[in-house]
Amino acid sequence: MGAGGERTEAIMREIASLRAKRDELDSRIRFFEAQLRVGGASPPSTLPPSLSTKLDAMGVHAAAASGGLSPDMVRRYSRQLLLPEFGVQGQRRLSRSSVLVVGAGGLGSAVALYLAACGVGSLGIADGENIMHVEAYVGQPKVKSASAACRAINSSIKVFDHHLKLKSKNAVSIVRQYDIVVDATNSIASRYMLSDCCALLHKPLISGSTIGLKGQLTVYNHNGGPCYRCLFPNPAACQSSSDNGILGVVPGVIGCLQALEVIKVATRVGEPLSGRMLHFDALSSRFKTANKIHQKSSTCTVCGSNPNFTQDDFMMFDYDSFAQSTKSSNKPTPSLNPLPKNARVTCREYKRLLDSGRAHLLLDVRPVHHFQIASIANSVNIPLHELKEKLTRLRDALSEVADVSHGKHRPLYFISQRGDDSQVAVHILRENGFPYASDIVGGLESWAQEADPGFPVYW
Amino acid sequence: MHLTLEFGGGLELLLENSTKVHKVEVPPQDGENMVTMKGLLSWVKANLIKERPEMFVKGDSVRPGVLALINDCDWELCGGLDAELEEKDVVVFISTLHGG
Ligand SMILES: [Zn+2]
């Protein structure tokens, strides 16, 4: 792209940013206009004062116009106002509440949208990442896309973007501004951080999480219920969603349920999921609620009877290493002896071999479902964990290829996604008497960057 | 003793065919006439877990991040390792999730 193209792009960016600012100003104007309507002077009373006093004594009160809700609010929320459990009081409490949604991924965007639609007073969204999944917003902060969707669905509420990653250093000042916090983050470290912060500031925390086709939901720090640490004093080694697939509706389901719990906590209607935990299994369409989970623990370091965890401790606490500490000990990665140099080729070197048309075998050791998404032409899939058992049969095929290559070049190459498992595979072959295998350095991630820009990137 | 065991949150991946629900007959431990959670855990480890047992147990107990529920109630409220199981109890093991 030439200099002219770059300039056009810069102008487009400027326009987009100005438009976003204008939208934000518009929504604030609309909010204050709505406030004027809500707070409008009530009409003078037509009741004789003596009757008014008598009625008051009976507990019967003359109506304030629309129960204090503006005509716009009545129109907008009439369906939920008609719910006897919810009613005007529920709506009023909701309109006065402020909710912070931390994380604007699958969970957070669902929660935020429903909270905006039902009319919470102010809604904050905090996320430090840029977007990959909403076409119109690719490359922009996730919070911008999420907050724009919220403003589009309800311009009468306040929506605040916090385009930053919430950390112990900056969390207190932001969390303090809100009544209720939603955990829609995606790491163990941020989950401990947010729970500790909410426990210190006595804020209820609506916690949702998903991996793959499963989801969980509970409410922490509410009505004497437990905090995250009461339940899980030590971090667990578990899967991360970035390494695993996820079906968008699953966080959608859990996010909607989180919004529901927020509404219940904010309006004091119903029975929030405190001291209980809901589990959702999408494959079998089963919800399971553990009705009595661990109560608030008296020995909890953060919310117990002798908590010795102050705000200063919190600010200094290194959540990343805390979350890592047990991860590494529970899930040891096999330490590999480095492969000799001649047992490794770069993607470019392998590309040359491929283009030369010389006989060889390329084994792809990724899981089958990865291989099915995208693979190099003529490569053969043997998932790493099946390699050992298939070795005997492989040996015959390999010696054939080795004969054809006449020892002039190496006959066998391994590739994996990042280039780690392929090294493990080469080690396995070397240990089993087959020294002629090479791994392709950097795996398919490098292949897509250096050799084949058209390779479908799914990671 | 007849028990129903359920594994969730990814723990089912440690079992044969990733089966989530197991109806099992668990014998009392040596020298006892009942099944405790401690006994059940070692029975599960020996009879059901096919791979990476460290993702399920740590020492005598479940590893951090695993919730155990006896009839929908947190096992720590029922006595933890010493909790005595009864005929037809449903014991659920669920690993905590953290993705969003
Ligand atoms: Zn606690």
XYZ file of C-alpha atoms and ligand atoms in Angstrom:
560
model
C 0.000 0.000 0.000
C 1.393 3.426 -0.977
C 1.611 6.611 1.050
C -1.818 7.688 -0.245
C -3.351 4.448 1.047
C -1.812 4.934 4.459
C -3.180 8.449 4.617
C -6.676 7.248 3.688
C -6.438 4.640 6.414
C -5.386 7.239 8.976
C -8.327 9.448 8.009
C -10.735 6.516 8.246
C -9.425 5.736 11.707
C -9.853 9.348 12.758
C -13.432 9.372 11.471
C -14.212 6.161 13.337
C -12.795 7.540 16.550
C -14.702 10.834 16.192
C -17.917 8.912 15.501
C -17.375 6.828 18.634
C -16.865 9.999 20.679
C -20.008 11.538 19.186
C -22.023 8.411 20.051
C -20.779 8.544 23.586
C -21.696 12.223 23.948
C -25.125 11.551 22.414
C -25.782 8.781 24.858
C -24.759 10.974 27.798
C -27.073 13.742 26.580
C -29.912 11.248 26.312
C -29.133 9.965 29.799
C -29.292 13.422 31.353
C -32.466 14.214 29.435
C -33.982 11.069 30.879
C -32.809 12.160 34.350
C -34.609 15.475 33.903
C -37.790 13.598 33.104
C -37.422 11.254 36.090
C -36.695 14.048 38.538
C -39.378 16.362 37.098
C -41.457 18.346 39.561
C -44.420 16.367 40.866
C -47.840 17.963 40.412
C -49.262 19.757 43.458
C -51.352 17.503 45.669
C -55.124 17.757 45.194
C -55.896 15.860 48.374
C -57.056 17.868 51.411
C -54.202 17.712 53.975
C -56.392 16.096 56.648
C -57.397 13.244 54.318
C -53.792 12.794 53.245
C -52.740 12.344 56.902
C -55.513 9.807 57.511
C -54.620 7.832 54.427
C -50.946 7.872 55.418
C -51.887 6.440 58.810
C -53.692 3.583 57.014
C -50.552 2.901 55.004
C -52.261 4.044 51.788
C -50.368 6.604 49.742
C -51.424 8.811 46.896
C -49.634 8.003 43.674
C -46.560 9.822 42.539
C -46.687 10.113 38.750
C -45.782 6.706 37.215
C -44.297 5.484 40.465
C -41.315 7.744 39.862
C -40.456 6.198 36.495
C -40.349 8.377 33.397
C -42.805 7.653 30.557
C -39.811 6.531 28.518
C -38.815 4.058 31.214
C -42.372 2.770 31.555
C -42.566 2.185 27.802
C -39.146 0.617 27.654
C -39.491 -1.717 30.643
C -43.253 -2.362 30.667
C -42.843 -6.136 30.244
C -40.682 -6.512 33.324
C -42.699 -3.916 35.283
C -45.705 -6.181 34.805
C -43.953 -8.986 36.672
C -45.391 -8.873 40.185
C -42.123 -10.142 41.684
C -40.211 -7.375 39.988
C -42.479 -4.386 39.480
C -41.679 -0.698 39.827
C -39.574 -1.214 42.917
C -37.419 -3.768 41.119
C -36.961 -1.424 38.194
C -36.103 1.484 40.459
C -33.472 -0.542 42.299
C -32.067 -1.747 39.009
C -31.914 1.777 37.610
C -29.963 2.909 40.653
C -27.481 0.054 40.540
C -24.074 0.099 38.952
C -22.448 -3.035 37.594
C -18.895 -3.693 36.432
C -18.425 -6.477 33.891
C -14.804 -7.631 33.829
C -13.919 -9.318 30.545
C -15.611 -8.565 27.228
C -15.304 -11.976 25.596
C -18.120 -14.464 25.053
C -19.361 -14.279 28.643
C -18.879 -10.572 29.212
C -20.529 -9.409 26.016
C -23.620 -11.528 26.732
C -23.884 -10.286 30.335
C -23.388 -6.661 29.338
C -25.990 -6.753 26.575
C -28.709 -8.184 28.830
C -27.855 -5.815 31.671
C -28.094 -2.879 29.298
C -31.415 -4.099 27.934
C -33.004 -4.525 31.359
C -31.896 -1.061 32.435
C -29.180 -1.116 35.080
C -28.289 2.471 35.954
C -24.686 2.360 34.951
C -22.686 -0.343 33.333
C -18.901 -0.533 33.206
C -17.025 -2.914 30.943
C -13.338 -3.603 31.530
C -11.121 -5.451 29.074
C -7.636 -4.835 27.771
C -7.773 -6.918 24.622
C -8.502 -6.075 21.036
C -11.191 -7.742 19.088
C -10.986 -10.569 16.597
C -14.562 -11.737 16.257
C -16.895 -8.869 15.373
C -16.272 -7.970 11.751
C -16.992 -4.254 12.006
C -14.645 -3.882 14.982
C -11.666 -6.075 14.061
C -8.508 -4.633 15.610
C -10.397 -2.297 17.936
C -10.662 -2.741 21.696
C -13.234 -5.352 22.743
C -14.750 -2.908 25.235
C -15.593 -0.528 22.364
C -17.570 -3.155 20.503
C -19.291 -4.405 23.668
C -20.193 -0.917 24.893
C -21.404 0.167 21.442
C -23.748 -2.837 21.390
C -25.030 -1.865 24.860
C -25.614 1.767 23.843
C -27.360 0.637 20.694
C -29.796 -1.514 22.653
C -30.443 1.071 25.390
C -29.292 4.666 25.065
C -30.845 5.694 28.377
C -28.244 4.036 30.604
C -24.683 5.079 31.374
C -22.079 2.857 29.765
C -18.427 3.236 30.681
C -15.490 1.662 28.857
C -12.410 0.726 30.814
C -9.951 -0.236 28.128
C -7.370 -1.862 30.366
C -6.509 -5.208 31.845
C -7.715 -5.222 35.422
C -4.784 -5.989 37.739
C -4.206 -5.761 41.455
C -2.478 -2.396 40.863
C -5.492 -0.716 39.223
C -8.474 -2.822 40.322
C -9.393 -1.173 43.642
C -10.033 2.280 42.210
C -12.258 0.909 39.456
C -14.142 -1.796 41.379
C -14.860 0.721 44.154
C -17.074 2.732 41.774
C -19.573 -0.102 41.303
C -22.113 -1.988 43.445
C -21.910 -5.385 41.778
C -19.054 -7.042 39.865
C -19.287 -9.693 37.150
C -16.364 -12.057 36.620
C -16.252 -12.872 32.921
C -12.477 -13.213 32.758
C -10.572 -16.137 31.348
C -7.650 -16.926 33.624
C -7.117 -18.333 37.080
C -4.957 -15.356 37.998
C -7.660 -12.816 37.174
C -10.298 -14.878 38.969
C -8.328 -14.855 42.250
C -7.467 -11.184 41.773
C -11.068 -10.136 41.212
C -12.429 -12.254 44.053
C -9.859 -10.878 46.504
C -10.588 -7.335 45.394
C -14.344 -7.835 45.810
C -13.880 -9.514 49.214
C -11.785 -6.553 50.406
C -14.320 -4.019 49.123
C -17.384 -6.126 50.146
C -18.807 -6.265 46.640
C -20.885 -9.217 45.471
C -19.173 -11.065 42.632
C -21.210 -12.886 39.999
C -18.812 -15.489 38.680
C -19.309 -17.376 35.435
C -16.869 -19.561 33.570
C -16.876 -21.843 30.578
C -14.584 -24.273 28.841
C -15.503 -26.180 25.731
C -19.074 -27.337 26.143
C -19.308 -26.794 29.882
C -20.135 -23.873 32.074
C -20.291 -22.920 35.748
C -21.978 -20.178 37.697
C -22.000 -18.985 41.294
C -22.229 -15.815 43.400
C -19.383 -14.956 45.784
C -19.153 -12.460 48.675
C -22.887 -12.117 49.025
C -25.000 -12.347 52.192
C -22.263 -14.048 54.203
C -21.527 -16.550 51.433
C -18.054 -17.746 50.510
C -15.449 -16.079 48.319
C -13.530 -17.835 45.547
C -10.644 -18.535 47.931
C -12.945 -20.130 50.523
C -13.788 -22.726 47.892
C -10.428 -22.968 46.224
C -7.652 -21.930 48.623
C -5.076 -23.183 46.136
C -5.051 -22.623 42.407
C -5.811 -25.654 40.293
C -4.130 -26.919 37.224
C -6.812 -26.711 34.608
C -7.304 -26.225 30.943
C -7.262 -22.765 29.458
C -9.933 -21.808 26.995
C -7.425 -20.364 24.535
C -6.017 -23.853 23.960
C -9.421 -25.400 23.684
C -12.359 -24.838 21.447
C -15.479 -23.093 22.588
C -18.976 -22.938 21.130
C -20.240 -19.352 21.357
C -23.675 -20.284 22.683
C -22.158 -21.862 25.804
C -20.741 -18.587 27.175
C -23.972 -17.026 25.876
C -26.015 -19.332 28.134
C -23.818 -18.747 31.172
C -23.588 -15.000 30.457
C -27.397 -14.710 30.391
C -27.581 -16.552 33.701
C -24.959 -14.200 35.141
C -27.086 -11.227 34.067
C -30.025 -12.858 35.824
C -28.030 -13.211 39.057
C -26.985 -9.551 38.808
C -30.639 -8.525 38.490
C -31.586 -10.644 41.510
C -28.795 -9.218 43.663
C -29.503 -5.634 42.536
C -33.267 -5.802 43.055
C -33.203 -8.115 46.075
C -35.740 -10.279 44.257
C -35.500 -14.058 44.456
C -32.707 -16.233 45.733
C -29.264 -15.570 44.271
C -26.907 -18.475 43.672
C -24.828 -17.794 46.771
C -23.372 -20.818 48.551
C -24.592 -22.867 45.614
C -23.033 -23.615 42.262
C -24.655 -24.346 38.937
C -23.028 -26.609 36.364
C -24.097 -26.732 32.748
C -23.247 -29.547 30.368
C -24.182 -28.501 26.839
C -23.748 -31.938 25.244
C -26.244 -33.684 27.467
C -28.383 -30.549 28.028
C -28.082 -30.968 31.754
C -28.038 -28.343 34.470
C -26.911 -29.493 37.859
C -26.987 -27.288 40.924
C -24.853 -28.175 43.885
C -27.142 -26.844 46.570
C -24.683 -26.690 49.388
C -21.166 -25.809 48.442
C -18.493 -24.872 50.911
C -19.615 -22.011 53.132
C -17.534 -18.986 53.988
C -14.381 -20.420 55.508
C -13.300 -19.050 58.886
C -9.711 -19.787 57.925
C -9.924 -17.991 54.564
C -6.915 -15.702 54.245
C -8.986 -12.969 52.618
C -12.522 -13.103 54.052
C -12.139 -15.381 57.117
C -12.475 -14.403 60.764
C -8.857 -13.273 61.041
C -8.075 -12.026 57.573
C -4.530 -10.754 57.361
C -4.848 -9.570 53.816
C -4.959 -5.795 53.506
C -5.479 -3.573 50.514
C -1.742 -2.963 50.456
C -1.088 -6.715 50.398
C -3.569 -6.977 47.577
C -1.879 -4.303 45.493
C 1.476 -6.062 45.923
C 0.228 -9.605 45.374
C 1.623 -11.316 42.281
C -1.400 -13.177 40.942
C 0.349 -14.437 37.834
C 3.007 -16.354 39.767
C 0.424 -17.502 42.324
C -1.661 -19.057 39.545
C 1.418 -20.494 37.877
C 2.841 -21.993 41.074
C 0.706 -25.106 41.161
C 0.172 -25.218 37.442
C 3.754 -26.181 36.746
C 4.012 -28.676 39.602
C 0.763 -30.409 38.662
C 1.379 -30.545 34.991
C 5.053 -31.174 34.341
C 6.095 -30.543 30.793
C 8.644 -33.145 29.777
C 12.006 -31.449 29.676
C 13.552 -32.248 26.359
C 17.164 -32.712 25.562
C 17.816 -30.434 22.629
C 17.787 -32.273 19.325
C 20.998 -32.271 17.285
C 21.059 -29.573 14.671
C 20.804 -32.010 11.780
C 17.543 -33.337 13.200
C 15.822 -29.985 12.780
C 14.827 -28.070 9.657
C 13.300 -24.661 9.280
C 10.035 -24.162 7.441
C 11.895 -22.614 4.513
C 14.246 -25.587 4.262
C 11.325 -27.972 4.339
C 9.530 -25.910 1.688
C 12.543 -26.354 -0.623
C 12.454 -30.121 -0.075
C 8.733 -30.165 -0.783
C 9.178 -28.135 -3.980
C 12.009 -30.412 -5.135
C 9.552 -33.329 -5.133
C 11.933 -35.703 -3.364
C 10.365 -38.732 -1.679
C 9.768 -38.306 2.043
C 7.036 -38.675 4.622
C 5.571 -35.789 6.613
C 3.883 -36.870 9.827
C 1.569 -34.419 11.561
C 1.286 -35.218 15.286
C -1.597 -32.887 16.146
C -4.922 -34.259 17.456
C -7.234 -35.545 14.710
C -9.742 -32.698 14.979
C -6.953 -30.150 14.513
C -5.634 -32.038 11.494
C -9.102 -32.050 9.978
C -9.311 -28.263 10.150
C -6.205 -27.674 8.049
C -3.101 -29.601 7.051
C -0.205 -29.605 4.601
C -0.974 -31.564 1.418
C 0.116 -35.228 1.566
C 0.935 -35.079 5.268
C -0.202 -38.042 7.353
C -1.810 -37.646 10.757
C -0.629 -39.699 13.731
C -1.575 -37.938 16.971
C 1.390 -37.828 19.333
C -0.198 -40.065 21.963
C -0.738 -42.793 19.342
C 2.798 -42.641 17.979
C 4.331 -45.266 20.273
C 1.699 -47.911 19.617
C 1.870 -47.353 15.860
C 5.648 -47.462 15.768
C 6.003 -51.087 14.651
C 3.739 -50.676 11.656
C 5.302 -47.332 10.923
C 8.773 -48.862 10.848
C 8.057 -50.906 7.692
C 6.661 -47.933 5.832
C 9.593 -45.875 6.969
C 12.299 -48.254 5.823
C 10.679 -48.190 2.365
C 10.869 -44.410 2.253
C 14.423 -44.603 3.587
C 15.388 -46.971 0.741
C 13.896 -44.680 -1.884
C 15.761 -41.692 -0.515
C 19.057 -43.683 -0.710
C 20.311 -41.903 2.367
C 20.730 -38.695 0.337
C 18.252 -36.779 2.412
C 16.309 -37.454 5.554
C 13.168 -39.432 4.812
C 10.915 -38.467 7.705
C 9.668 -35.153 9.017
C 7.437 -34.300 11.943
C 5.277 -31.249 12.294
C 3.039 -30.026 15.119
C 1.225 -26.781 15.828
C 4.014 -24.933 17.614
C 6.962 -27.234 17.088
C 7.024 -28.738 20.606
C 5.235 -32.033 20.061
C 7.175 -32.639 16.860
C 10.393 -32.596 18.900
C 8.893 -35.085 21.340
C 8.014 -37.273 18.345
C 11.567 -37.144 16.978
C 12.869 -38.132 20.410
C 10.472 -41.085 20.512
C 11.724 -42.293 17.131
C 15.355 -41.856 18.067
C 14.812 -43.841 21.257
C 13.264 -46.605 19.179
C 16.110 -47.017 16.773
C 15.064 -44.648 14.021
C 17.563 -41.797 13.880
C 16.524 -40.306 10.524
C 13.626 -38.165 11.632
C 13.618 -34.370 11.680
C 11.289 -31.892 13.235
C 10.124 -28.754 11.504
C 11.106 -25.840 13.702
C 8.224 -23.679 14.898
C 5.566 -26.033 13.521
C 2.545 -24.939 11.531
C 2.479 -21.544 13.205
C 5.832 -20.762 11.571
C 4.794 -22.553 8.392
C 1.827 -20.195 8.006
C 4.070 -17.182 8.578
C 7.134 -18.117 6.576
C 6.190 -20.625 3.921
C 2.477 -20.599 3.195
C 0.611 -17.376 3.972
C -2.575 -19.020 2.666
C -2.552 -21.682 5.382
C -5.802 -21.383 7.384
C -4.843 -20.059 10.812
C -7.177 -21.537 13.428
C -5.128 -21.166 16.622
C -22.189 -50.651 48.271
C -24.046 -49.330 45.248
C -23.056 -45.754 44.336
C -23.560 -43.438 41.385
C -20.451 -41.455 40.509
C -20.463 -38.491 38.149
C -17.446 -36.725 36.739
C -17.613 -33.275 35.178
C -15.727 -30.120 34.285
C -13.212 -32.155 32.274
C -12.493 -34.858 34.875
C -14.389 -37.322 32.684
C -11.480 -37.106 30.240
C -9.388 -39.061 32.746
C -11.758 -42.023 32.524
C -12.263 -44.728 29.943
C -14.254 -43.405 26.941
C -14.727 -40.160 28.866
C -17.869 -41.636 30.437
C -19.469 -39.129 32.794
C -21.818 -41.281 34.864
C -20.719 -44.532 36.484
C -22.996 -46.845 38.453
C -20.580 -48.833 40.581
C -20.351 -51.371 43.375
C -17.716 -50.246 45.842
C -16.586 -52.768 48.498
C -15.902 -51.614 52.070
C -12.234 -51.079 52.856
C -10.204 -53.743 54.629
C -11.234 -54.139 58.249
C -14.184 -51.770 57.938
C -17.811 -52.287 57.213
C -18.518 -48.995 55.498
C -17.263 -46.913 52.641
C -15.767 -43.520 53.445
C -14.861 -40.790 50.973
C -11.210 -41.596 51.603
C -11.867 -45.206 50.639
C -13.912 -44.158 47.628
C -11.150 -41.884 46.337
C -8.558 -44.640 46.420
C -11.054 -47.041 44.820
C -11.760 -44.549 42.020
C -8.056 -43.970 41.506
C -7.400 -47.712 41.274
C -10.450 -48.726 39.255
C -11.725 -45.853 37.128
C -8.939 -43.355 36.425
C -7.132 -44.309 33.249
C -4.672 -41.453 32.875
C -3.104 -38.481 34.671
C -4.303 -39.439 38.202
C -2.579 -36.283 39.456
C -5.392 -34.308 37.798
C -7.823 -36.005 40.170
C -6.112 -36.764 43.464
C -3.381 -35.174 45.482
C -2.180 -37.274 48.409
C -5.263 -38.781 50.101
C -7.612 -36.093 48.871
C -8.903 -34.542 45.658
C -6.533 -32.096 44.019
C -7.079 -28.332 44.438
C -9.790 -27.076 42.118
C -11.936 -30.204 42.310
C -15.299 -30.002 44.057
C -16.686 -33.201 45.505
C -20.398 -33.326 46.219
C -22.286 -36.011 48.102
C -25.969 -35.838 47.097
C -25.482 -32.246 45.880
C -23.806 -31.172 49.098
C -20.163 -30.123 49.403
C -18.283 -33.096 50.867
C -16.453 -30.827 53.309
C -19.808 -30.149 54.956
C -20.403 -33.906 55.234
C -17.135 -34.753 56.934
C -14.607 -34.578 54.116
C -12.397 -37.647 53.853
C -14.190 -39.274 56.800
C -17.672 -38.776 55.339
C -19.504 -42.104 55.426
C -21.352 -43.021 52.279
C -24.714 -44.726 52.190
C -26.314 -47.105 49.745
C -27.385 -45.323 46.510
C -25.572 -42.090 47.315
C -24.680 -39.923 44.352
C -21.133 -38.587 44.449
C -20.145 -35.908 41.957
C -16.627 -34.742 41.175
C -16.333 -31.525 39.213
C -13.248 -29.617 38.210
C -13.479 -25.838 38.387
C -13.434 -23.970 35.095
C -11.910 -20.584 34.465
C -12.444 -19.763 30.800
C -14.579 -16.869 29.684
Zn -12.994 -16.350 51.542
